[in-house]
Coordinates of C-alpha atoms in Angstrom, one line a residue:
X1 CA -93.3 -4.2 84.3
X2 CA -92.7 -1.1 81.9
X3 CA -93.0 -1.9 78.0
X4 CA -91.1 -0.1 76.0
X5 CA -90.8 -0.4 72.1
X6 CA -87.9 2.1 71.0
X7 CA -88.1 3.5 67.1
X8 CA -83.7 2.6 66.7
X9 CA -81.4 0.9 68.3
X10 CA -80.2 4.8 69.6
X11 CA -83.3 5.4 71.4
X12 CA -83.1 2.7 73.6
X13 CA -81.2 5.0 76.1
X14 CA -83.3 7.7 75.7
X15 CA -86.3 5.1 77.1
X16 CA -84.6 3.3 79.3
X17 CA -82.7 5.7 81.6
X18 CA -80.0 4.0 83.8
X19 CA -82.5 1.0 84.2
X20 CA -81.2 -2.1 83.8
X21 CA -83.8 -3.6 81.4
X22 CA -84.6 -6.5 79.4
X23 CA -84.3 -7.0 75.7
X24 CA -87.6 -9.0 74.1
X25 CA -87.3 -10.2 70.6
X26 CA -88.8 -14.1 70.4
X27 CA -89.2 -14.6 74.0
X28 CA -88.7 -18.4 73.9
X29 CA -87.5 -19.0 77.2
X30 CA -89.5 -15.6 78.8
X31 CA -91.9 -18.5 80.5
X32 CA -89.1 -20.6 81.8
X33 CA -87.6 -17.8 83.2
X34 CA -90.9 -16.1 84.9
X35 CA -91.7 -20.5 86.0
X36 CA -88.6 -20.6 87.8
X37 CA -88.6 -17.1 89.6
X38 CA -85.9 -15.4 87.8
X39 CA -87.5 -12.6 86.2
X40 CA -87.1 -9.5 88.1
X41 CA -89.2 -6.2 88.1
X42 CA -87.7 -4.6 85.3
X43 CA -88.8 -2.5 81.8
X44 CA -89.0 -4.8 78.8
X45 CA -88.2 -3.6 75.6
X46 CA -89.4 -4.8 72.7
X47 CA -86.7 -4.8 69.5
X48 CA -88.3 -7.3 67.4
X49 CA -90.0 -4.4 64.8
X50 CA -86.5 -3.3 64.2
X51 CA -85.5 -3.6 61.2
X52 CA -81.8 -2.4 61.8
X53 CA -81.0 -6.0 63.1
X54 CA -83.2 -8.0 60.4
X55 CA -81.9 -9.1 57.4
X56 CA -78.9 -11.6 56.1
X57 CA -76.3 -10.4 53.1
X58 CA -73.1 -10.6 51.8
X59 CA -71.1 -7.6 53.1
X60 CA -67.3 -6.3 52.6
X61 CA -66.1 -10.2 52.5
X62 CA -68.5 -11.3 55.2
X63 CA -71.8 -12.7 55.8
X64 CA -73.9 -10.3 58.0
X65 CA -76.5 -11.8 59.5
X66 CA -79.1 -9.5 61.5
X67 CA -79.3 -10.0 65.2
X68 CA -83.2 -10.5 64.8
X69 CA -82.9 -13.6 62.0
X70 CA -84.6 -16.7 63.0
X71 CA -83.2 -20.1 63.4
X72 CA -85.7 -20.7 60.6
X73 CA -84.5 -18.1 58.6
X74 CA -80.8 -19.2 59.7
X75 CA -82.1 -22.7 58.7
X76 CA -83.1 -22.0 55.1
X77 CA -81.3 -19.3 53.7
X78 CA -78.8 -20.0 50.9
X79 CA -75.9 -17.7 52.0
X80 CA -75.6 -19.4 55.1
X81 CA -75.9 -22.5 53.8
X82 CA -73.1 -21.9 50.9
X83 CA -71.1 -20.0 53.6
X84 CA -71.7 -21.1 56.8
X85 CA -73.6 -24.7 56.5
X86 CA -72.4 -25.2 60.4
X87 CA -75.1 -22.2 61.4
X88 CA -77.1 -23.6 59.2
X89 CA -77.3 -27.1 60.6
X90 CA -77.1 -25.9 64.0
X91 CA -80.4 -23.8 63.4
X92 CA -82.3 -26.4 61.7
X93 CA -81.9 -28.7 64.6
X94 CA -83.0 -26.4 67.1
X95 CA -86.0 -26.7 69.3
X96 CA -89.3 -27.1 67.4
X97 CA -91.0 -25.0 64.2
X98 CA -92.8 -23.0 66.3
X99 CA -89.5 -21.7 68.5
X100 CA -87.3 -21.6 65.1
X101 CA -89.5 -19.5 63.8
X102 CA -89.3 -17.1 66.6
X103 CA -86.1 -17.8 68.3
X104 CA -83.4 -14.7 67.2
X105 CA -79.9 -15.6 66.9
X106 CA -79.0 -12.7 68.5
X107 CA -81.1 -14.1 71.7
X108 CA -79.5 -17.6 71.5
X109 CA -76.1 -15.7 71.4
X110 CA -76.5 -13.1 74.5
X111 CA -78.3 -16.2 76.8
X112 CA -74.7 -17.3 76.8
X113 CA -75.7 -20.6 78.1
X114 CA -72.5 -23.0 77.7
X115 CA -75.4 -25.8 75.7
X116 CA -76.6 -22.8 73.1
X117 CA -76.1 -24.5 69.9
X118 CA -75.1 -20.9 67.7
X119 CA -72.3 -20.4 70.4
X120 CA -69.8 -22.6 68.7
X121 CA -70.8 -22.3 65.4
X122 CA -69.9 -18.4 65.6
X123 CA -66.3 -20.0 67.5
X124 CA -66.0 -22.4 64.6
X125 CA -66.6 -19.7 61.9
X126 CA -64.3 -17.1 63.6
X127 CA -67.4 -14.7 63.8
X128 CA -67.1 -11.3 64.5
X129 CA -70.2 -10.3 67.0
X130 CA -71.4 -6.3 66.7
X131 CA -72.6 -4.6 69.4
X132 CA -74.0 -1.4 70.2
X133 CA -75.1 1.5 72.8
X134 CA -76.6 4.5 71.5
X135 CA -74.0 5.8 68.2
X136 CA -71.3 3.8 70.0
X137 CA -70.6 0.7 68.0
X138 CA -67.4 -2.1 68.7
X139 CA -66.9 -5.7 67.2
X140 CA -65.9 -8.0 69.4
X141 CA -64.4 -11.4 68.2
X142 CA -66.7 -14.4 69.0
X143 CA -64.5 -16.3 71.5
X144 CA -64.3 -13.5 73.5
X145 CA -67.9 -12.5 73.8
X146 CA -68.8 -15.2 76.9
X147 CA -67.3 -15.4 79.8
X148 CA -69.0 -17.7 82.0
X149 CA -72.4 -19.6 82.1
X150 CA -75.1 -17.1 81.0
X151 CA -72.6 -14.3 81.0
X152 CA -71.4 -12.2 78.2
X153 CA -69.2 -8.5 77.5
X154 CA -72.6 -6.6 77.0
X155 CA -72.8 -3.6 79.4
X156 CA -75.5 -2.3 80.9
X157 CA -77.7 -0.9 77.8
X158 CA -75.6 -2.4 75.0
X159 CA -76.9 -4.9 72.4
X160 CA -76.2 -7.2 70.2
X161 CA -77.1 -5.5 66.6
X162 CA -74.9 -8.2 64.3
X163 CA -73.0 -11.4 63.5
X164 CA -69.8 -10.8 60.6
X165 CA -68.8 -14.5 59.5
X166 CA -65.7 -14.2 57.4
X167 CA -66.4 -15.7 53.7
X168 CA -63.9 -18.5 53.2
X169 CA -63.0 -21.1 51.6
X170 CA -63.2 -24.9 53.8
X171 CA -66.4 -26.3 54.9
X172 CA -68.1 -27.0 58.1
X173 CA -70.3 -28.8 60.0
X174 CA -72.5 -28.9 63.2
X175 CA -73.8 -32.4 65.3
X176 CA -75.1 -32.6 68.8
X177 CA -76.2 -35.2 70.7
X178 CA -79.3 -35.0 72.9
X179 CA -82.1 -36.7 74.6
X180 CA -84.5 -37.2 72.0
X181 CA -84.2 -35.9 68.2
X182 CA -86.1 -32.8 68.5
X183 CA -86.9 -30.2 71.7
X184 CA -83.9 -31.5 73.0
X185 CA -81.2 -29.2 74.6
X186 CA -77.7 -30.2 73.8
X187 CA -75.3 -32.7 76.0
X188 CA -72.5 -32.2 73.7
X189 CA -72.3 -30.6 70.6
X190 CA -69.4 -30.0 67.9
X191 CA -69.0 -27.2 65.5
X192 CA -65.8 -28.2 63.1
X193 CA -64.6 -25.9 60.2
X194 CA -61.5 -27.0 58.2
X195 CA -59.8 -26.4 54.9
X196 CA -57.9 -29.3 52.3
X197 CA -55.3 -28.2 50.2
X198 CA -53.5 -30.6 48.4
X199 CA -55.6 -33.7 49.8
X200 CA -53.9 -32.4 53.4
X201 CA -56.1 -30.2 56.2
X202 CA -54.4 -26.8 55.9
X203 CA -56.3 -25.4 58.6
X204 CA -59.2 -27.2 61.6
X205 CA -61.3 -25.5 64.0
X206 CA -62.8 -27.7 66.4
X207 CA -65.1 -25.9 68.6
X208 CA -67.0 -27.9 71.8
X209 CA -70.0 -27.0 73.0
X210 CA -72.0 -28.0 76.6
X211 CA -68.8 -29.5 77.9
X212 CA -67.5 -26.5 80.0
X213 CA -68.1 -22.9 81.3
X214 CA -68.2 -21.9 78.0
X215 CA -67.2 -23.1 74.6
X216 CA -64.2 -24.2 74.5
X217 CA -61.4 -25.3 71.1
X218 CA -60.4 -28.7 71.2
X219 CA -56.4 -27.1 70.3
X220 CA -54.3 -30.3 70.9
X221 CA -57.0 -32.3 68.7
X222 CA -56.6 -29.2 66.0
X223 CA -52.6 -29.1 66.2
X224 CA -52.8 -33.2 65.9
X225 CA -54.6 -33.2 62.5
X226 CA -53.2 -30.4 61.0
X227 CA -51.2 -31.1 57.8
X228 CA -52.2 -34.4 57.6
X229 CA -54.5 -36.5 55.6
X230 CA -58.1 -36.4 56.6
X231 CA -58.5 -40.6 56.4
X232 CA -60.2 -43.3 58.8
X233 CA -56.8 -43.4 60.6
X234 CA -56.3 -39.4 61.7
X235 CA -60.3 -39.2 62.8
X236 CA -59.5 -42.2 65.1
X237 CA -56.8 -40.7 66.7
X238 CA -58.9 -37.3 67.2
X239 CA -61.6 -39.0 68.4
X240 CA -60.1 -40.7 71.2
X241 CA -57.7 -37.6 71.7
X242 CA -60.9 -34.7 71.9
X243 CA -62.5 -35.8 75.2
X244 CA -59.5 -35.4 77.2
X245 CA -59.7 -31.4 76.3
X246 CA -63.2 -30.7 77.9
X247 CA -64.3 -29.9 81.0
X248 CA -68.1 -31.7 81.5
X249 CA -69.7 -31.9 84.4
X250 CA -72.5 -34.7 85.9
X251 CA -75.6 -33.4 85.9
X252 CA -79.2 -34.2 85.6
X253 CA -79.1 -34.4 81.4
X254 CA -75.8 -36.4 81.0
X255 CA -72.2 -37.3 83.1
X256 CA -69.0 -36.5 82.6
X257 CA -67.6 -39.5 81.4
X258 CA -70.6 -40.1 78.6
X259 CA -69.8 -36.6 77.4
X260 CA -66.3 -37.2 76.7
X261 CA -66.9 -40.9 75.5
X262 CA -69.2 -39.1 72.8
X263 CA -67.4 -36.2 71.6
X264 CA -64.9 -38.9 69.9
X265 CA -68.6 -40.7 68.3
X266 CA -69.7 -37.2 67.5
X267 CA -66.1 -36.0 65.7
X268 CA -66.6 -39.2 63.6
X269 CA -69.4 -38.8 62.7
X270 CA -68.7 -35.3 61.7
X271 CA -66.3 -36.4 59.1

């Protein structure tokens, strides 16, 4: 395989040609994919020296967080845990210290796999993803950016260069259930954002991940608990209302009916 380590995000193109290639920043599944047989014979190129998608700020009402930050650095940082403590969470539970400190959240993001714990955080947060080929930049809102397991909007020499989280007020919060406590890919995870005004929720975003295609809202449960009193009484109801709005499948980690059963224990123990 070609190895190729471009100066900018803009002279990835100039490398690369019309080759499809493959984007290398912390590599953490690179021998999971080459032990299973789905690495194909294509250039690699190496973006983790660039320091266009490093870095984590406060930006025109947003928090920008570099394509290239850790889970680590994701994990710690005090904007995202004043702004987006969901990410947060979600970052610090992730893998091991080794693979937090070189997993990318842009790389967690463009896998696209239905169980990546980042994926409904960014849905919960109402996240803006930036992407890029050569000077041509778009934004693409967050729930739009997969579209089926392992598969994402990127075309053919486009990247993901940023994440825009809105800075608002509300909090949030991320839980997910696995095998073990740590190393553990998700069976179910949640990623809830809400606002209280007035002792009543003014706004809920309940966002479900590794129970479907993709992620997927739980809008019923939403519509249900909005304007009313976040007490023992309204979780209850969500929680036995949420599993009826995913669509899980049996396979070898979990079955369907556990992962419904314990998106109501997870919702709980949310709030």
């Amino acid at each position: 395989m070609d190895y190729i380590i471009p100066g900018s995000v803009r002279e990835i193109k100039k490398e690369l040609g019309t080759r499809p290639g493959y984007f290398a920043a912390g590599c953490t599944d690179l021998m999971v994919l080459k032990k299973e047989g789905q690495l194909e014979d294509r250039p690699w190129i190496d973006i983790s020296r660039l320091e266009e998608l490093k870095g984590i700020r406060l930006e025109e009402g947003c928090l920008r967080i570099g394509a290239l930050a850790t889970m680590a650095e994701l994990a710690a940082d005090p904007l995202v845990k004043e702004h987006a403590p969901a990410m947060a969470a979600a970052a610090g539970q992730m893998g091991s210290p080794l693979i937090r400190n070189l997993a990318t959240i842009g790389g967690n993001l463009s896998n696209s796999n239905p169980a990546g714990d980042t994926i409904p955080c960014v849905n919960a947060l109402d996240a803006v993803l930036v992407l890029q080929k050569e000077n041509d930049i778009r934004e693409v809102p967050a729930h739009e950016f997969c579209t089926a397991p392992c598969e994402n909007v990127l075309s053919q020499g486009e990247i993901l260069t940023a994440v825009r989280i809105p800075v608002r007020p509300g909090k949030s919060a991320f839980i997910k259930l696995g095998p073990r406590r740590a190393l553990a890919i998700s069976k179910v995870s949640l990623a809830v954002r809400w606002v209280i005004e007035k002792g009543l929720i003014e706004d809920i975003r309940i966002c479900m991940g590794a129970v479907g295609p993709k992620c997927m809202r739980a809008r019923r449960t939403e519509e249900m608990m909005k304007g009313g009193r976040l007490n023992a009484e309204l979780v209850s109801r969500a929680s036995h209302m949420i599993g009826n709005e995913a669509c899980p499948i049996d396979d070898f980690r979990s079955s369907e009916t556990y992962r419904r059963q314990m998106l109501g224990v997870l919702l709980k123990r949310v709030f």
